[in-house]
mmCIF file with all atom_site columns, C-alpha atoms and ligand atoms in Angstrom:
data_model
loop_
_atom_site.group_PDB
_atom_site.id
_atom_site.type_symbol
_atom_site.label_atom_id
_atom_site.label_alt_id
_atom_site.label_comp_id
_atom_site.label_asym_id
_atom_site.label_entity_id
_atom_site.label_seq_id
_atom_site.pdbx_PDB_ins_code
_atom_site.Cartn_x
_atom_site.Cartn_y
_atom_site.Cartn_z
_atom_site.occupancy
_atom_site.B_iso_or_equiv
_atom_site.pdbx_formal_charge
_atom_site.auth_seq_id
_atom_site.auth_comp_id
_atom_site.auth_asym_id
_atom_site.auth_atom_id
_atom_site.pdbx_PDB_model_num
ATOM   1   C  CA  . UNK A 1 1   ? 252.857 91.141  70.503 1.00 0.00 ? 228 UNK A CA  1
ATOM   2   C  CA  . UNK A 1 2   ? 254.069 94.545  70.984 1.00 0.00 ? 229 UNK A CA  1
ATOM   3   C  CA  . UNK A 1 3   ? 252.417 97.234  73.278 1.00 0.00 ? 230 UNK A CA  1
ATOM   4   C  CA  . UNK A 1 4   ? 251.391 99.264  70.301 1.00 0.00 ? 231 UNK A CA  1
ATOM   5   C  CA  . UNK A 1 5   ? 249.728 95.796  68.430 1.00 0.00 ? 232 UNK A CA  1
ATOM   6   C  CA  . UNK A 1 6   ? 247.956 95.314  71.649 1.00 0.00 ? 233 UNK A CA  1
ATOM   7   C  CA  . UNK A 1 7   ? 246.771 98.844  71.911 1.00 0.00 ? 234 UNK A CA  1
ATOM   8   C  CA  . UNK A 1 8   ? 245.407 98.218  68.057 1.00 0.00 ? 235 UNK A CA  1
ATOM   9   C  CA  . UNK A 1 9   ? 244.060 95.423  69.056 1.00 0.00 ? 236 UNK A CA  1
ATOM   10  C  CA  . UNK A 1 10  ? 241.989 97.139  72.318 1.00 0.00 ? 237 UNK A CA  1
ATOM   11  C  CA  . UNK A 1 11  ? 240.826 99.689  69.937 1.00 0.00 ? 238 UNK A CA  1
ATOM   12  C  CA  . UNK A 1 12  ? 239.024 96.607  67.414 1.00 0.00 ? 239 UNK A CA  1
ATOM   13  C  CA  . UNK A 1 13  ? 237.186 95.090  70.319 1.00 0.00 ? 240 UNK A CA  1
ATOM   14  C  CA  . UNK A 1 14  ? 236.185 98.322  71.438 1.00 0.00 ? 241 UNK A CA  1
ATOM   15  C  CA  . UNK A 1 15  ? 234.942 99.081  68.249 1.00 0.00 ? 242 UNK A CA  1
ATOM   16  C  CA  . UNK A 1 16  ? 233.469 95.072  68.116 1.00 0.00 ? 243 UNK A CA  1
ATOM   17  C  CA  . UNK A 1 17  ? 231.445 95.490  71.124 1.00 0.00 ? 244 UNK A CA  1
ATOM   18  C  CA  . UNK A 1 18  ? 230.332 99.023  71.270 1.00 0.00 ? 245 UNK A CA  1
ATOM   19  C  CA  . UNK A 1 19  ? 229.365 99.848  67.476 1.00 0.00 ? 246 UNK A CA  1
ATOM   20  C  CA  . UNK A 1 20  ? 228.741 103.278 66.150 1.00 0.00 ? 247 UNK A CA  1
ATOM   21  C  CA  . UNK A 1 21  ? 225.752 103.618 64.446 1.00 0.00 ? 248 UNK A CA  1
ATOM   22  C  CA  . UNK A 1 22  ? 224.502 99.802  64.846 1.00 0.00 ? 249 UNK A CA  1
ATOM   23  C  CA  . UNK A 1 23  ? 220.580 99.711  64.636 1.00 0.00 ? 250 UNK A CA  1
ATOM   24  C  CA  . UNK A 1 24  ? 218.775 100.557 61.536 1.00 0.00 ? 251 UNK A CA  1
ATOM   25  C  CA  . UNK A 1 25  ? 215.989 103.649 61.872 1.00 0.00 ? 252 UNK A CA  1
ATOM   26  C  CA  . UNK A 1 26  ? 214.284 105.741 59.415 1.00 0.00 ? 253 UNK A CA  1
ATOM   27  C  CA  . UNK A 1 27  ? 216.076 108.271 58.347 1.00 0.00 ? 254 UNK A CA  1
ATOM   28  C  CA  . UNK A 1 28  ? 214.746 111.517 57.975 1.00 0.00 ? 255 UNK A CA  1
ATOM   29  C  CA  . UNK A 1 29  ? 216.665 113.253 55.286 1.00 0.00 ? 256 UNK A CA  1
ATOM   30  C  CA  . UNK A 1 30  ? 216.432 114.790 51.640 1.00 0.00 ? 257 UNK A CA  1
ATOM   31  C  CA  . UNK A 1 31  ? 218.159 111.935 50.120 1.00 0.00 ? 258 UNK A CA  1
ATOM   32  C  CA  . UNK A 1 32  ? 218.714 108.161 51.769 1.00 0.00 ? 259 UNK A CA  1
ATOM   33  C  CA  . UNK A 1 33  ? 220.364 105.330 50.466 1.00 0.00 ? 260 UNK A CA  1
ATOM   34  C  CA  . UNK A 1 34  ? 220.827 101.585 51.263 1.00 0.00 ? 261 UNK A CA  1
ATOM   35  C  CA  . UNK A 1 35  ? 223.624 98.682  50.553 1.00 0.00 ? 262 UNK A CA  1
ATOM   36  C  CA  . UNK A 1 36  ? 223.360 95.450  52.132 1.00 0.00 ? 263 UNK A CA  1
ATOM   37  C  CA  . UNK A 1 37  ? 227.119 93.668  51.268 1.00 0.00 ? 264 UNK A CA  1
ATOM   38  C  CA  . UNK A 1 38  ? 228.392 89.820  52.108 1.00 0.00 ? 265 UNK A CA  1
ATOM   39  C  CA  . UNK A 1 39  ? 231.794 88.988  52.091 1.00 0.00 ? 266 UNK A CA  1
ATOM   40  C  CA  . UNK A 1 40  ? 231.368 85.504  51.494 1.00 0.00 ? 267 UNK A CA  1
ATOM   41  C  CA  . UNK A 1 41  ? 234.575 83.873  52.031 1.00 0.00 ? 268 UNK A CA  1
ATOM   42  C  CA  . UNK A 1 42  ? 234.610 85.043  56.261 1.00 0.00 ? 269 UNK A CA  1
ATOM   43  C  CA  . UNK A 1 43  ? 230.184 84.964  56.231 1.00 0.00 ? 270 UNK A CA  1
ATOM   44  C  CA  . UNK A 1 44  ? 230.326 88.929  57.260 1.00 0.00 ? 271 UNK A CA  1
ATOM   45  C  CA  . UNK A 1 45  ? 227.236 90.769  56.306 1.00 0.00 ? 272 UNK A CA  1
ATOM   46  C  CA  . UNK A 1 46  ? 225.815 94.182  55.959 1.00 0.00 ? 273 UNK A CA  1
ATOM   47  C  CA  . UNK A 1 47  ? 223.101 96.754  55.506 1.00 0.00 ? 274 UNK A CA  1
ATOM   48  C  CA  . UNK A 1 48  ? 224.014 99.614  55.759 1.00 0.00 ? 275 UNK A CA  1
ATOM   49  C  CA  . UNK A 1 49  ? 221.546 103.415 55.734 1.00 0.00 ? 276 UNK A CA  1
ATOM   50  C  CA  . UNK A 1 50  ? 222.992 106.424 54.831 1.00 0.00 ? 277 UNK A CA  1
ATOM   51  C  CA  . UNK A 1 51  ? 221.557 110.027 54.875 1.00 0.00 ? 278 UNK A CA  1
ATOM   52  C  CA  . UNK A 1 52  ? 222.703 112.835 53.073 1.00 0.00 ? 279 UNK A CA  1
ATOM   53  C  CA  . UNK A 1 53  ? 222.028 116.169 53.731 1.00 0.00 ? 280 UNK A CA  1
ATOM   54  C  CA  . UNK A 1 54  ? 222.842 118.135 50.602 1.00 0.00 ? 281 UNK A CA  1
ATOM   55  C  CA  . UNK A 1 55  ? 226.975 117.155 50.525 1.00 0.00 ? 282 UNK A CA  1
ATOM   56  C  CA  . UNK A 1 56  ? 227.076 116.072 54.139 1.00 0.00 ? 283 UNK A CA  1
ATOM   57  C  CA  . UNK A 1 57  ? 227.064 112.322 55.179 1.00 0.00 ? 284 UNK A CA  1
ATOM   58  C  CA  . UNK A 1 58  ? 224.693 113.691 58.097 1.00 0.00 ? 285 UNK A CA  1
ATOM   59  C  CA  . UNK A 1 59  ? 223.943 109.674 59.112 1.00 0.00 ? 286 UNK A CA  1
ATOM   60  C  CA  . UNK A 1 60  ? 224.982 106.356 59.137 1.00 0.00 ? 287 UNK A CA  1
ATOM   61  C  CA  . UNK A 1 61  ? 222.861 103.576 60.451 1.00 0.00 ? 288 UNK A CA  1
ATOM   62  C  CA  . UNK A 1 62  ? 223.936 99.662  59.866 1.00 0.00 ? 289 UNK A CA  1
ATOM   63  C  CA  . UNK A 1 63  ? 222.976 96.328  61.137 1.00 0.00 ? 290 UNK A CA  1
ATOM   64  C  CA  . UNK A 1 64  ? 225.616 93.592  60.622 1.00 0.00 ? 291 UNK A CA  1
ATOM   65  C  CA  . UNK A 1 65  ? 226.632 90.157  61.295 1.00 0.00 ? 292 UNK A CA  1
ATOM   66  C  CA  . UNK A 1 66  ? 230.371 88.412  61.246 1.00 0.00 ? 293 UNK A CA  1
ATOM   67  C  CA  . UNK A 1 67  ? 233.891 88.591  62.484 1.00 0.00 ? 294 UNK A CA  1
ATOM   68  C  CA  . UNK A 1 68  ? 234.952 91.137  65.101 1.00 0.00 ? 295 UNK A CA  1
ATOM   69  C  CA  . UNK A 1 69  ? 237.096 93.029  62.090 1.00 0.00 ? 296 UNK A CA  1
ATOM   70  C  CA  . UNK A 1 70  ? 234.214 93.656  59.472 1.00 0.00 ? 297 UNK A CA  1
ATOM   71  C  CA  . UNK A 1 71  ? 231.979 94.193  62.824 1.00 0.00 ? 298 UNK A CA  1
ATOM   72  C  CA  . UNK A 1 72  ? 234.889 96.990  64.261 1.00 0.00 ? 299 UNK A CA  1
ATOM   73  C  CA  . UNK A 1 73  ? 235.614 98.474  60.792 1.00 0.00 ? 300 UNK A CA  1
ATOM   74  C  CA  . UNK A 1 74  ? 231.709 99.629  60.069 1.00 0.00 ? 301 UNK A CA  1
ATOM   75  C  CA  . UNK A 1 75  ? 231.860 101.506 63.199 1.00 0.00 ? 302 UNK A CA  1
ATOM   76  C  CA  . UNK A 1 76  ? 234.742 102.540 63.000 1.00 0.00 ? 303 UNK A CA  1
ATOM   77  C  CA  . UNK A 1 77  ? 234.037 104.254 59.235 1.00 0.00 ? 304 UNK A CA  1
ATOM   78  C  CA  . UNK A 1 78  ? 230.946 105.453 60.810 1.00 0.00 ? 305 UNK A CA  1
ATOM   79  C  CA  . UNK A 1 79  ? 232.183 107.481 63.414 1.00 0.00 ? 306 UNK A CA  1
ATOM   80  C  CA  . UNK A 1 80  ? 234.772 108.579 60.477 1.00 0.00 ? 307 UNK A CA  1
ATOM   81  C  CA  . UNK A 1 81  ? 232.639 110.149 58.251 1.00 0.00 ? 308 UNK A CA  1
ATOM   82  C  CA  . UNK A 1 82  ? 229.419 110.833 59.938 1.00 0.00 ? 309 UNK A CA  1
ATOM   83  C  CA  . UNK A 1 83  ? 228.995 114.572 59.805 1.00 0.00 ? 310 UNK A CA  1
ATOM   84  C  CA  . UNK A 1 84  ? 231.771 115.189 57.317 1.00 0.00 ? 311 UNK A CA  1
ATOM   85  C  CA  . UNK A 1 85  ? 230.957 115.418 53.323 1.00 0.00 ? 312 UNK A CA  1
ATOM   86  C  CA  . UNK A 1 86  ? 231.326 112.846 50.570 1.00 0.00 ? 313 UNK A CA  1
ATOM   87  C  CA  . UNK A 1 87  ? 234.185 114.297 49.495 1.00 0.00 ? 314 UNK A CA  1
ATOM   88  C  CA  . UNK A 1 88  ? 235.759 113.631 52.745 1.00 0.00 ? 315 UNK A CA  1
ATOM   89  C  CA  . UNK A 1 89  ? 234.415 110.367 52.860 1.00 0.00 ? 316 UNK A CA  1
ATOM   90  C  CA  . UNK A 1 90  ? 235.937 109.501 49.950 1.00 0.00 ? 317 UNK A CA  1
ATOM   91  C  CA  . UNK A 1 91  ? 239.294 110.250 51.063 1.00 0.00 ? 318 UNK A CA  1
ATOM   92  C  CA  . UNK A 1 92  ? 239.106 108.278 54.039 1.00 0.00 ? 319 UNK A CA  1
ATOM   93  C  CA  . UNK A 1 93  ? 237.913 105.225 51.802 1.00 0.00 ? 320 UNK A CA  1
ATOM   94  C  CA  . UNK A 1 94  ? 241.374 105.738 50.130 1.00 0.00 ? 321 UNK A CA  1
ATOM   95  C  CA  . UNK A 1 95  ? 243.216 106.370 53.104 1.00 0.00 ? 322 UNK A CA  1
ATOM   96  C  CA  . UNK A 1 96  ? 242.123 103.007 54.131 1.00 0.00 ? 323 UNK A CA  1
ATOM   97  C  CA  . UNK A 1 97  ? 242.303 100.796 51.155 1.00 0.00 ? 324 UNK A CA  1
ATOM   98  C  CA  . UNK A 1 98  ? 245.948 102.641 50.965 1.00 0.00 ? 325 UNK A CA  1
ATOM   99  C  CA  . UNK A 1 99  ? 246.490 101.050 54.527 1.00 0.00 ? 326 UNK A CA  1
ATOM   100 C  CA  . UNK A 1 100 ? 244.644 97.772  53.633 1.00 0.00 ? 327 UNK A CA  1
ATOM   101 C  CA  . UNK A 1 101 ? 247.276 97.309  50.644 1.00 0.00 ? 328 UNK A CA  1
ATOM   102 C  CA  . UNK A 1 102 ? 250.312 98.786  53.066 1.00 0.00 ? 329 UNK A CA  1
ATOM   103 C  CA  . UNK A 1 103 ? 251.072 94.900  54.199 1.00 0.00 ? 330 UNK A CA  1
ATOM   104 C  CA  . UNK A 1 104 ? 250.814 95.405  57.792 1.00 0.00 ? 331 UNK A CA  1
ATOM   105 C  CA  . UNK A 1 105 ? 252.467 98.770  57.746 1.00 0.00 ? 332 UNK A CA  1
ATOM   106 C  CA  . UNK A 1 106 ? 251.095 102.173 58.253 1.00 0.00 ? 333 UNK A CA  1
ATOM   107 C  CA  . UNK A 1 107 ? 250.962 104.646 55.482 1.00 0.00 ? 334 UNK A CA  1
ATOM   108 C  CA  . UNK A 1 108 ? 253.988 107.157 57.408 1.00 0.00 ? 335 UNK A CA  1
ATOM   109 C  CA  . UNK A 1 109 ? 252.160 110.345 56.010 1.00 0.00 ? 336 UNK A CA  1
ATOM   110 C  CA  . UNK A 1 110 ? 249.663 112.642 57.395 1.00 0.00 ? 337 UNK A CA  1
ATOM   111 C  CA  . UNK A 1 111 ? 246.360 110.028 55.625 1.00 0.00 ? 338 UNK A CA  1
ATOM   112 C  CA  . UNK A 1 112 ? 247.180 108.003 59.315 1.00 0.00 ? 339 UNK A CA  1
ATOM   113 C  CA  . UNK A 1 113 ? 245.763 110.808 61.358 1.00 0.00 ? 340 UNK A CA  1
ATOM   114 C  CA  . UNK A 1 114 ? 242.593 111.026 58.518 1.00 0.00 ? 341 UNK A CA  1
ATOM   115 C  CA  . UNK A 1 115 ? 241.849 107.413 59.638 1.00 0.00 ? 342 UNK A CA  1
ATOM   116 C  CA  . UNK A 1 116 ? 241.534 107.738 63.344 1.00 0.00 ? 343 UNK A CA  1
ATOM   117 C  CA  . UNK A 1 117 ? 240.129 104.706 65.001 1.00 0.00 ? 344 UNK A CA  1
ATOM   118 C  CA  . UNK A 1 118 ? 240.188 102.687 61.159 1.00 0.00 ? 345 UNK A CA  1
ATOM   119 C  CA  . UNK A 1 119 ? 244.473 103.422 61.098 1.00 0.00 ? 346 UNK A CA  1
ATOM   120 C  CA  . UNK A 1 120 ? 244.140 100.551 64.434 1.00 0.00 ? 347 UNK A CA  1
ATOM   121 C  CA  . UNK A 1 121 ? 243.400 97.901  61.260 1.00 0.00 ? 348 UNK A CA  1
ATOM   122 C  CA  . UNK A 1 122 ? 246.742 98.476  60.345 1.00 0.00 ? 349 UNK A CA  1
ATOM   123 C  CA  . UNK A 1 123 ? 247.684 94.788  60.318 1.00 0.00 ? 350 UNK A CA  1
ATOM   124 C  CA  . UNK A 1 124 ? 244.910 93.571  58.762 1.00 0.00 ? 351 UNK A CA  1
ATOM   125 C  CA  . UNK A 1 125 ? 246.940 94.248  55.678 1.00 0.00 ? 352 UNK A CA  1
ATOM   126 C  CA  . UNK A 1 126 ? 249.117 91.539  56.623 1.00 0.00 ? 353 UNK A CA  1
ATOM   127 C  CA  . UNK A 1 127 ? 246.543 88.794  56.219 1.00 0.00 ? 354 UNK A CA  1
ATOM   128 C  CA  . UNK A 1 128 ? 244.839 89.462  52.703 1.00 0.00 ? 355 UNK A CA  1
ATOM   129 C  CA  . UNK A 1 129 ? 241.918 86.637  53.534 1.00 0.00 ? 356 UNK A CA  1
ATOM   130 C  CA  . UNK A 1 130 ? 240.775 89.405  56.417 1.00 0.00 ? 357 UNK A CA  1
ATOM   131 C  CA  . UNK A 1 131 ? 240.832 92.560  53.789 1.00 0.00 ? 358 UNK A CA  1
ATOM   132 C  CA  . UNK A 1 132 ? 237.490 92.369  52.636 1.00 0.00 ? 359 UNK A CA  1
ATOM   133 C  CA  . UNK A 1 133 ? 236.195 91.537  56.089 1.00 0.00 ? 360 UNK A CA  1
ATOM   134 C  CA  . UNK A 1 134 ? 237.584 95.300  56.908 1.00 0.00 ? 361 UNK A CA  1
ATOM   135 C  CA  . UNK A 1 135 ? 236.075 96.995  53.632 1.00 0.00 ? 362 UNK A CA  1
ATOM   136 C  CA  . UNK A 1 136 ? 233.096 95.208  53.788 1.00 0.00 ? 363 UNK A CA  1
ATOM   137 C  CA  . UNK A 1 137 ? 231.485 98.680  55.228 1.00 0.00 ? 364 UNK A CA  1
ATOM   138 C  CA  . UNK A 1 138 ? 233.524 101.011 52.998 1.00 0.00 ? 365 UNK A CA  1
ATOM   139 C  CA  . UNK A 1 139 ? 232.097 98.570  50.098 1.00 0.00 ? 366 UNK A CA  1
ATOM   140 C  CA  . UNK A 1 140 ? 228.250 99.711  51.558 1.00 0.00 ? 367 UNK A CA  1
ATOM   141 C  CA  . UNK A 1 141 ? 229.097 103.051 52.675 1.00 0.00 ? 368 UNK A CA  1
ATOM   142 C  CA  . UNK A 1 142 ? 229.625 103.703 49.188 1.00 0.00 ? 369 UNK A CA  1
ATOM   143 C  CA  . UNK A 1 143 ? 227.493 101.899 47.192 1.00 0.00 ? 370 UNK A CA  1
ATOM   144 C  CA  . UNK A 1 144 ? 224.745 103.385 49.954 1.00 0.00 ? 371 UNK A CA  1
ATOM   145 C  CA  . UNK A 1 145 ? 225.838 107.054 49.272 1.00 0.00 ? 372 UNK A CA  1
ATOM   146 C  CA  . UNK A 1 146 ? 225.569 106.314 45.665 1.00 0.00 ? 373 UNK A CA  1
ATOM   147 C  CA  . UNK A 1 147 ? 221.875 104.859 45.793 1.00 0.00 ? 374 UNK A CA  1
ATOM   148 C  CA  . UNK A 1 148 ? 221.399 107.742 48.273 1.00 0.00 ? 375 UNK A CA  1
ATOM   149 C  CA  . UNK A 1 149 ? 222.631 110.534 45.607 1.00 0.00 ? 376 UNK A CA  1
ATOM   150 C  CA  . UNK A 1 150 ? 220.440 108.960 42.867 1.00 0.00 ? 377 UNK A CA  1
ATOM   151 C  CA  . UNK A 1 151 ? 217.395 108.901 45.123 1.00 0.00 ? 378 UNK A CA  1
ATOM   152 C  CA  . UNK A 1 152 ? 218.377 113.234 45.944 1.00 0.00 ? 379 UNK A CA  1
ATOM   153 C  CA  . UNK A 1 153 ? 218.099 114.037 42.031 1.00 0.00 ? 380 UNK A CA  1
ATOM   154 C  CA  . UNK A 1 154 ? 214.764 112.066 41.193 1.00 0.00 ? 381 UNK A CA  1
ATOM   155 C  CA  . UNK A 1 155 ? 213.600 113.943 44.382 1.00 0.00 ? 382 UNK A CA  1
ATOM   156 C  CA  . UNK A 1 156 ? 214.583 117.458 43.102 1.00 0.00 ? 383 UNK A CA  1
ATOM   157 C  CA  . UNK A 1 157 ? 213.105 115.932 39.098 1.00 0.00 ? 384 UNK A CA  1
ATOM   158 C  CA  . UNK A 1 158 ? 209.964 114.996 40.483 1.00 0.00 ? 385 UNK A CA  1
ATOM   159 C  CA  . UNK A 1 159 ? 208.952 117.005 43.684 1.00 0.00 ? 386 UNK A CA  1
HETATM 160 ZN ZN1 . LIG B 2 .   ? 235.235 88.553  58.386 1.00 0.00 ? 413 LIG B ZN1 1
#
């Protein structure tokens, strides 16, 4: 293994052990929204909170269950976009699939600094049993910030 697959590798458990955002609370924002995803092939499982603030992602709150990757790549994506808008979000989220689909290589542009701690999945993309452990959060970020949107504009429609 070389020094910069082990470094990856340090920066997974990390994320494994000491999750971002792990616990779910109520949220106390204009518009929340909730996903709960299971990648059934590897038994990883999510539910995932978001709250929006206007166009900001202002909070992500998840519990989860599985392999160290889905477990690493939720907190990961929440200390990505936490704080940042949906737009952004949403470019991360291609960043990474980008990197998911790169076969074990990294993207060589400037969308590896965008993904921070998620570019350390890098060769994830060499095993594609493990991809859908590591989007199993993007899959509920986004289907979260969906229901979360939808929730906003009945909000504004009826109150
Ligand atoms: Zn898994």
């Amino acid at each position: 293994m070389s020094s910069l697959e082990q470094m990856y590798q340090q920066v997974i458990m990390d994320h494994a052990k000491s999750r971002h955002g792990a616990g779910l609370v109520q949220l106390d924002l204009p518009a929340v929204g909730e996903s709960h995803q299971v990648n059934t092939t590897c038994g990883d499982e999510v539910t995932l909170r978001v709250g929006l603030d206007g166009d900001t992602v202002s909070s992500v709150r998840w519990e989860g269950q599985g392999c160290s990757i889905s477990q690493a790549s939720i907190s990961a994506l929440t200390e990505l976009v936490e704080g940042h808008s949906i737009e952004e979000s949403e470019e991360v989220y291609e960043a990474f699939r980008a990197l998911m689909g790169n076969r074990g290589e990294d993207l060589g542009d400037d969308r590896d600094d965008m993904l921070g701690d998620a570019g350390a999945f890098v060769g994830v993309g060499k095993y594609p049993a493990r991809i859908k452990c590591a989007l199993l959060g993007w899959m509920a970020l986004r289907d979260a910030i969906a229901h979360a949107q939808a929730a906003g504009v009945e909000g504004e429609t009826h109150g």
